[in-house]
Tab-separated table of N, CA, C and O in Angstrom:
chain	number	residue	atom	x	y	z
A	1113	MET	N	-36.079	-43.916	40.328
A	1113	MET	CA	-35.229	-43.656	39.936
A	1113	MET	C	-34.361	-45.280	40.081
A	1113	MET	O	-34.812	-45.864	40.722
A	1114	PRO	N	-33.219	-45.798	38.939
A	1114	PRO	CA	-32.564	-47.033	39.064
A	1114	PRO	C	-31.613	-47.002	40.007
A	1114	PRO	O	-30.606	-45.820	40.171
A	1115	ALA	N	-31.619	-48.266	40.490
A	1115	ALA	CA	-30.727	-48.102	42.028
A	1115	ALA	C	-29.558	-49.065	41.688
A	1115	ALA	O	-30.653	-50.653	41.032
A	1116	GLU	N	-28.948	-49.785	41.909
A	1116	GLU	CA	-28.279	-51.134	42.120
A	1116	GLU	C	-27.361	-50.918	43.632
A	1116	GLU	O	-26.839	-49.703	44.046
A	1117	SER	N	-27.529	-52.022	43.716
A	1117	SER	CA	-27.421	-52.158	45.838
A	1117	SER	C	-26.425	-54.077	45.529
A	1117	SER	O	-27.117	-54.477	45.111
A	1118	CYS	N	-26.133	-53.738	46.668
A	1118	CYS	CA	-25.100	-55.285	47.209
A	1118	CYS	C	-24.973	-55.062	48.161
A	1118	CYS	O	-24.088	-54.019	48.582
A	1119	ILE	N	-24.349	-56.188	49.238
A	1119	ILE	CA	-24.124	-56.838	49.974
A	1119	ILE	C	-22.552	-57.531	49.826
A	1119	ILE	O	-22.129	-58.195	48.739
A	1120	PHE	N	-21.874	-57.097	50.190
A	1120	PHE	CA	-19.634	-57.519	49.720
A	1120	PHE	C	-19.630	-57.657	51.152
A	1120	PHE	O	-19.094	-56.529	51.934
A	1121	ARG	N	-17.751	-58.417	51.038
A	1121	ARG	CA	-17.154	-58.898	52.508
A	1121	ARG	C	-16.159	-57.755	51.747
A	1121	ARG	O	-15.765	-58.600	50.062
A	1122	TRP	N	-15.379	-57.092	52.299
A	1122	TRP	CA	-13.979	-56.556	52.199
A	1122	TRP	C	-12.955	-57.262	52.347
A	1122	TRP	O	-12.981	-57.221	53.166
A	1123	PHE	N	-12.052	-57.585	51.212
A	1123	PHE	CA	-10.867	-58.440	51.845
A	1123	PHE	C	-9.915	-57.848	50.959
A	1123	PHE	O	-8.806	-58.239	52.142
A	1124	GLY	N	-9.276	-56.870	50.597
A	1124	GLY	CA	-8.329	-56.645	49.758
A	1124	GLY	C	-8.860	-54.622	50.420
A	1124	GLY	O	-9.697	-54.284	50.765
A	1125	TYR	N	-7.070	-54.355	49.060
A	1125	TYR	CA	-7.201	-53.110	49.388
A	1125	TYR	C	-6.588	-52.579	47.715
A	1125	TYR	O	-6.593	-53.785	47.290
A	1126	LEU	N	-6.852	-51.026	47.928
A	1126	LEU	CA	-6.750	-50.724	46.097
A	1126	LEU	C	-5.239	-51.007	45.761
A	1126	LEU	O	-4.416	-50.146	47.189
A	1127	PRO	N	-4.248	-50.989	45.165
A	1127	PRO	CA	-2.965	-50.641	44.913
A	1127	PRO	C	-2.688	-49.612	45.856
A	1127	PRO	O	-3.622	-48.720	45.419
A	1128	ASP	N	-1.333	-49.028	46.353
A	1128	ASP	CA	-1.174	-48.048	46.738
A	1128	ASP	C	-1.285	-46.488	45.726
A	1128	ASP	O	-0.784	-47.293	45.091
A	1129	GLY	N	-1.789	-45.921	45.824
A	1129	GLY	CA	-1.940	-44.693	44.913
A	1129	GLY	C	-3.172	-44.736	43.917
A	1129	GLY	O	-2.788	-43.680	43.287
A	1130	GLN	N	-3.560	-45.834	43.820
A	1130	GLN	CA	-5.167	-45.711	42.902
A	1130	GLN	C	-6.256	-45.214	44.185
A	1130	GLN	O	-6.394	-45.433	45.494
A	1131	TRP	N	-7.464	-44.854	43.373
A	1131	TRP	CA	-8.691	-44.768	44.101
A	1131	TRP	C	-9.781	-44.927	42.978
A	1131	TRP	O	-9.157	-44.964	42.424
A	1132	TYR	N	-10.985	-45.136	43.757
A	1132	TYR	CA	-12.179	-44.804	42.659
A	1132	TYR	C	-12.453	-43.662	42.578
A	1132	TYR	O	-12.600	-43.036	43.361
A	1133	ASP	N	-13.403	-44.022	41.026
A	1133	ASP	CA	-13.888	-42.238	41.026
A	1133	ASP	C	-14.760	-43.162	40.365
A	1133	ASP	O	-14.635	-43.098	38.735
A	1134	GLN	N	-16.468	-43.012	40.823
A	1134	GLN	CA	-16.964	-43.641	40.175
A	1134	GLN	C	-17.877	-42.435	39.468
A	1134	GLN	O	-17.831	-41.290	40.001
A	1135	THR	N	-18.890	-42.369	38.626
A	1135	THR	CA	-19.874	-42.111	38.146
A	1135	THR	C	-21.563	-41.458	38.373
A	1135	THR	O	-22.302	-41.353	38.044
A	1136	GLN	N	-21.784	-42.288	39.628
A	1136	GLN	CA	-22.792	-42.337	40.085
A	1136	GLN	C	-22.518	-42.313	41.939
A	1136	GLN	O	-21.268	-42.489	42.404
A	1137	HIS	N	-23.938	-41.666	42.548
A	1137	HIS	CA	-23.969	-41.814	43.991
A	1137	HIS	C	-23.713	-42.790	44.253
A	1137	HIS	O	-23.770	-43.653	44.310
A	1138	GLU	N	-23.150	-42.879	45.438
A	1138	GLU	CA	-22.950	-44.179	46.522
A	1138	GLU	C	-23.498	-43.774	47.852
A	1138	GLU	O	-22.575	-42.960	48.083
A	1139	TRP	N	-24.375	-44.759	48.237
A	1139	TRP	CA	-24.636	-44.732	49.196
A	1139	TRP	C	-24.157	-46.293	50.272
A	1139	TRP	O	-24.349	-47.190	49.396
A	1140	VAL	N	-23.349	-46.020	51.226
A	1140	VAL	CA	-22.982	-47.551	52.006
A	1140	VAL	C	-22.888	-47.415	53.332
A	1140	VAL	O	-22.765	-46.281	54.339
A	1141	MET	N	-23.100	-48.354	54.248
A	1141	MET	CA	-23.836	-48.536	55.501
A	1141	MET	C	-22.450	-49.792	55.680
A	1141	MET	O	-22.794	-50.811	55.104
A	1142	LEU	N	-22.120	-49.306	56.861
A	1142	LEU	CA	-21.302	-50.650	56.986
A	1142	LEU	C	-22.336	-51.430	57.827
A	1142	LEU	O	-22.493	-50.942	59.203
A	1143	LEU	N	-22.224	-52.766	57.972
A	1143	LEU	CA	-22.857	-53.738	58.660
A	1143	LEU	C	-22.275	-54.396	59.891
A	1143	LEU	O	-23.101	-54.902	60.688
A	1144	LYS	N	-21.221	-54.775	59.383
A	1144	LYS	CA	-20.115	-55.539	60.433
A	1144	LYS	C	-18.809	-55.335	60.749
A	1144	LYS	O	-18.401	-55.162	59.459
A	1145	GLY	N	-17.773	-55.467	61.579
A	1145	GLY	CA	-16.838	-55.108	61.609
A	1145	GLY	C	-16.526	-53.503	61.654
A	1145	GLY	O	-16.636	-52.913	62.397
A	1146	ALA	N	-15.462	-53.315	60.980
A	1146	ALA	CA	-15.109	-51.528	61.444
A	1146	ALA	C	-14.102	-50.907	59.871
A	1146	ALA	O	-13.450	-51.867	58.928
A	1147	ALA	N	-13.956	-50.171	58.765
A	1147	ALA	CA	-13.622	-49.641	58.297
A	1147	ALA	C	-13.003	-47.845	58.421
A	1147	ALA	O	-13.941	-47.104	58.649
A	1148	THR	N	-12.152	-47.915	57.874
A	1148	THR	CA	-11.425	-46.612	57.519
A	1148	THR	C	-11.524	-45.982	56.221
A	1148	THR	O	-10.363	-47.048	55.328
A	1149	LEU	N	-12.351	-45.211	55.597
A	1149	LEU	CA	-12.359	-44.206	54.026
A	1149	LEU	C	-11.949	-43.196	53.750
A	1149	LEU	O	-11.534	-42.319	54.845
A	1150	GLU	N	-10.822	-43.743	53.094
A	1150	GLU	CA	-9.844	-41.735	52.921
A	1150	GLU	C	-10.629	-41.034	51.382
A	1150	GLU	O	-11.098	-42.207	50.621
A	1151	PHE	N	-10.203	-39.590	51.497
A	1151	PHE	CA	-10.869	-39.203	50.464
A	1151	PHE	C	-9.530	-38.011	50.031
A	1151	PHE	O	-9.149	-37.937	50.759
A	1152	GLU	N	-10.037	-38.276	48.971
A	1152	GLU	CA	-8.501	-37.822	48.236
A	1152	GLU	C	-8.704	-35.747	48.395
A	1152	GLU	O	-7.398	-35.766	48.725
A	1153	GLN	N	-9.777	-35.366	48.460
A	1153	GLN	CA	-10.291	-33.748	49.258
A	1153	GLN	C	-10.942	-33.365	50.054
A	1153	GLN	O	-11.334	-33.071	50.746
A	1154	ASP	N	-10.922	-34.718	50.974
A	1154	ASP	CA	-11.254	-34.465	52.376
A	1154	ASP	C	-10.432	-35.085	53.582
A	1154	ASP	O	-9.492	-36.034	53.481
A	1155	GLU	N	-11.193	-35.174	55.132
A	1155	GLU	CA	-10.443	-35.918	55.908
A	1155	GLU	C	-10.876	-37.854	55.573
A	1155	GLU	O	-12.362	-38.042	55.838
A	1156	PRO	N	-10.416	-38.242	56.027
A	1156	PRO	CA	-11.214	-39.390	56.765
A	1156	PRO	C	-11.668	-39.404	57.370
A	1156	PRO	O	-12.113	-39.576	58.662
A	1157	VAL	N	-12.544	-41.337	57.113
A	1157	VAL	CA	-13.530	-40.556	57.697
A	1157	VAL	C	-13.854	-42.511	58.153
A	1157	VAL	O	-13.668	-43.554	57.764
A	1158	THR	N	-14.087	-43.149	59.783
A	1158	THR	CA	-13.701	-44.297	60.174
A	1158	THR	C	-15.496	-44.651	60.422
A	1158	THR	O	-16.151	-43.803	61.135
A	1159	LEU	N	-15.978	-45.842	59.962
A	1159	LEU	CA	-16.760	-46.987	59.758
A	1159	LEU	C	-16.982	-47.098	61.009
A	1159	LEU	O	-16.189	-48.092	61.222
A	1160	THR	N	-18.174	-47.945	62.011
A	1160	THR	CA	-18.549	-48.534	62.906
A	1160	THR	C	-19.453	-49.129	62.344
A	1160	THR	O	-20.230	-48.168	61.521
A	1161	PRO	N	-20.188	-50.859	62.707
A	1161	PRO	CA	-21.800	-50.905	62.292
A	1161	PRO	C	-22.656	-50.134	62.453
A	1161	PRO	O	-23.305	-49.305	64.157
A	1162	GLY	N	-23.386	-49.734	61.298
A	1162	GLY	CA	-24.390	-48.690	61.861
A	1162	GLY	C	-24.161	-47.642	61.297
A	1162	GLY	O	-25.245	-46.589	60.426
A	1163	ASP	N	-23.238	-47.052	60.825
A	1163	ASP	CA	-22.503	-45.931	60.207
A	1163	ASP	C	-22.901	-45.844	58.915
A	1163	ASP	O	-22.747	-47.080	58.027
A	1164	TYR	N	-22.852	-44.777	58.017
A	1164	TYR	CA	-24.105	-44.525	56.549
A	1164	TYR	C	-22.915	-43.895	56.175
A	1164	TYR	O	-22.904	-42.811	57.149
A	1165	LEU	N	-23.071	-43.542	54.785
A	1165	LEU	CA	-22.463	-41.982	54.618
A	1165	LEU	C	-22.657	-42.234	53.211
A	1165	LEU	O	-23.428	-42.971	52.551
A	1166	THR	N	-23.079	-41.365	52.366
A	1166	THR	CA	-23.328	-40.527	50.337
A	1166	THR	C	-21.805	-40.205	49.734
A	1166	THR	O	-21.355	-39.400	50.573
A	1167	ILE	N	-21.611	-40.778	49.122
A	1167	ILE	CA	-20.100	-40.586	48.541
A	1167	ILE	C	-21.014	-40.304	46.824
A	1167	ILE	O	-21.355	-41.226	46.299
A	1168	VAL	N	-20.529	-38.735	46.636
A	1168	VAL	CA	-20.694	-37.705	45.362
A	1168	VAL	C	-20.175	-38.995	44.402
A	1168	VAL	O	-18.911	-38.846	44.407
A	1169	PRO	N	-20.955	-38.322	43.250
A	1169	PRO	CA	-19.838	-39.290	41.656
A	1169	PRO	C	-18.360	-38.153	41.757
A	1169	PRO	O	-18.730	-37.191	42.163
A	1170	HIS	N	-17.884	-38.866	41.268
A	1170	HIS	CA	-16.109	-38.651	40.922
A	1170	HIS	C	-15.317	-37.548	42.319
A	1170	HIS	O	-14.677	-37.229	42.495
A	1171	GLN	N	-16.073	-38.485	43.638
A	1171	GLN	CA	-15.612	-38.145	44.934
A	1171	GLN	C	-14.376	-39.180	44.903
A	1171	GLN	O	-15.520	-39.935	45.557
A	1172	LYS	N	-13.286	-39.017	45.063
A	1172	LYS	CA	-12.434	-39.725	44.937
A	1172	LYS	C	-12.395	-40.698	45.866
A	1172	LYS	O	-12.249	-39.328	47.247
A	1173	HIS	N	-12.234	-41.728	46.393
A	1173	HIS	CA	-11.840	-42.988	47.571
A	1173	HIS	C	-11.638	-43.961	47.801
A	1173	HIS	O	-10.991	-44.785	46.506
A	1174	ARG	N	-11.248	-44.296	48.775
A	1174	ARG	CA	-10.544	-45.543	48.638
A	1174	ARG	C	-10.143	-46.245	49.781
A	1174	ARG	O	-11.058	-46.160	51.050
A	1175	VAL	N	-10.936	-47.917	50.517
A	1175	VAL	CA	-10.513	-47.958	51.792
A	1175	VAL	C	-9.194	-48.044	52.217
A	1175	VAL	O	-8.825	-48.860	51.448
A	1176	ALA	N	-8.567	-47.409	53.178
A	1176	ALA	CA	-8.145	-47.274	54.013
A	1176	ALA	C	-7.521	-49.078	54.524
A	1176	ALA	O	-6.269	-48.964	55.050
A	1177	SER	N	-8.049	-48.587	55.763
A	1177	SER	CA	-8.126	-50.305	56.340
A	1177	SER	C	-9.321	-50.866	56.726
A	1177	SER	O	-10.853	-49.785	57.115
A	1178	THR	N	-9.215	-51.925	57.025
A	1178	THR	CA	-10.604	-52.532	57.647
A	1178	THR	C	-10.334	-53.223	59.243
A	1178	THR	O	-9.480	-53.364	59.680
A	1179	SER	N	-11.779	-53.839	59.711
A	1179	SER	CA	-10.874	-54.676	60.827
A	1179	SER	C	-9.817	-55.602	61.238
A	1179	SER	O	-10.517	-56.809	60.282
A	1180	ASN	N	-9.462	-55.670	61.494
A	1180	ASN	CA	-8.599	-56.809	62.287
A	1180	ASN	C	-9.326	-58.415	62.346
A	1180	ASN	O	-8.461	-59.295	62.450
A	1181	SER	N	-10.047	-58.188	62.989
A	1181	SER	CA	-10.443	-58.657	64.653
A	1181	SER	C	-11.750	-59.662	63.296
A	1181	SER	O	-12.525	-60.362	64.251
A	1182	SER	N	-12.413	-59.165	63.009
A	1182	SER	CA	-13.597	-59.399	62.082
A	1182	SER	C	-13.924	-59.171	60.412
A	1182	SER	O	-13.345	-58.063	60.676
A	1183	GLU	N	-14.546	-59.827	60.199
A	1183	GLU	CA	-14.555	-59.432	58.554
A	1183	GLU	C	-15.512	-58.353	58.490
A	1183	GLU	O	-16.052	-57.747	59.591
A	1184	THR	N	-15.028	-57.925	57.210
A	1184	THR	CA	-16.218	-56.282	57.063
A	1184	THR	C	-17.413	-56.653	56.166
A	1184	THR	O	-16.777	-57.099	54.908
A	1185	LEU	N	-18.603	-56.385	56.104
A	1185	LEU	CA	-18.954	-56.333	56.015
A	1185	LEU	C	-20.287	-55.081	55.566
A	1185	LEU	O	-20.355	-54.401	56.634
A	1186	TRP	N	-20.262	-54.928	54.504
A	1186	TRP	CA	-21.153	-53.461	53.963
A	1186	TRP	C	-22.234	-53.486	53.138
A	1186	TRP	O	-22.291	-54.827	52.180
A	1187	LEU	N	-23.392	-52.938	53.224
A	1187	LEU	CA	-24.444	-53.040	52.156
A	1187	LEU	C	-23.871	-51.161	51.505
A	1187	LEU	O	-24.038	-50.185	51.869
A	1188	ALA	N	-24.169	-51.555	49.795
A	1188	ALA	CA	-23.606	-50.456	48.935
A	1188	ALA	C	-24.888	-50.026	48.045
A	1188	ALA	O	-26.074	-51.361	47.769
A	1189	VAL	N	-25.498	-48.711	48.092
A	1189	VAL	CA	-26.201	-48.622	47.170
A	1189	VAL	C	-26.081	-47.939	46.091
A	1189	VAL	O	-25.709	-46.088	46.562
A	1190	PHE	N	-26.082	-47.665	44.767
A	1190	PHE	CA	-25.612	-47.002	43.739
A	1190	PHE	C	-26.812	-46.452	42.957
A	1190	PHE	O	-27.513	-47.286	42.644
A	1191	TYR	N	-26.680	-45.178	42.933
A	1191	TYR	CA	-27.708	-44.850	41.909
A	1191	TYR	C	-26.365	-43.421	41.451
A	1191	TYR	O	-26.382	-42.430	41.804
A	1192	ASP	N	-28.179	-43.336	40.309
A	1192	ASP	CA	-27.753	-41.999	39.461
A	1192	ASP	C	-28.635	-40.607	40.623
A	1192	ASP	O	-29.448	-40.602	41.363
């Protein structure tokens, strides 16, 4: 199964009203900081270090907020 992974720091937000709408699965783990993800058809999810989740293709989502006191560091793996 081909997969693409990345570790990234989050510094911003999508403009109001915009959503990520990906064609691949995304497995994401929060490594540092804190973040809240919003989903168009579901409840928000707050992540702390060590928390992870899988976002299925076309599940519209966005980062609602991140930690104010430290950087937010993620590991994301995208796969079909």
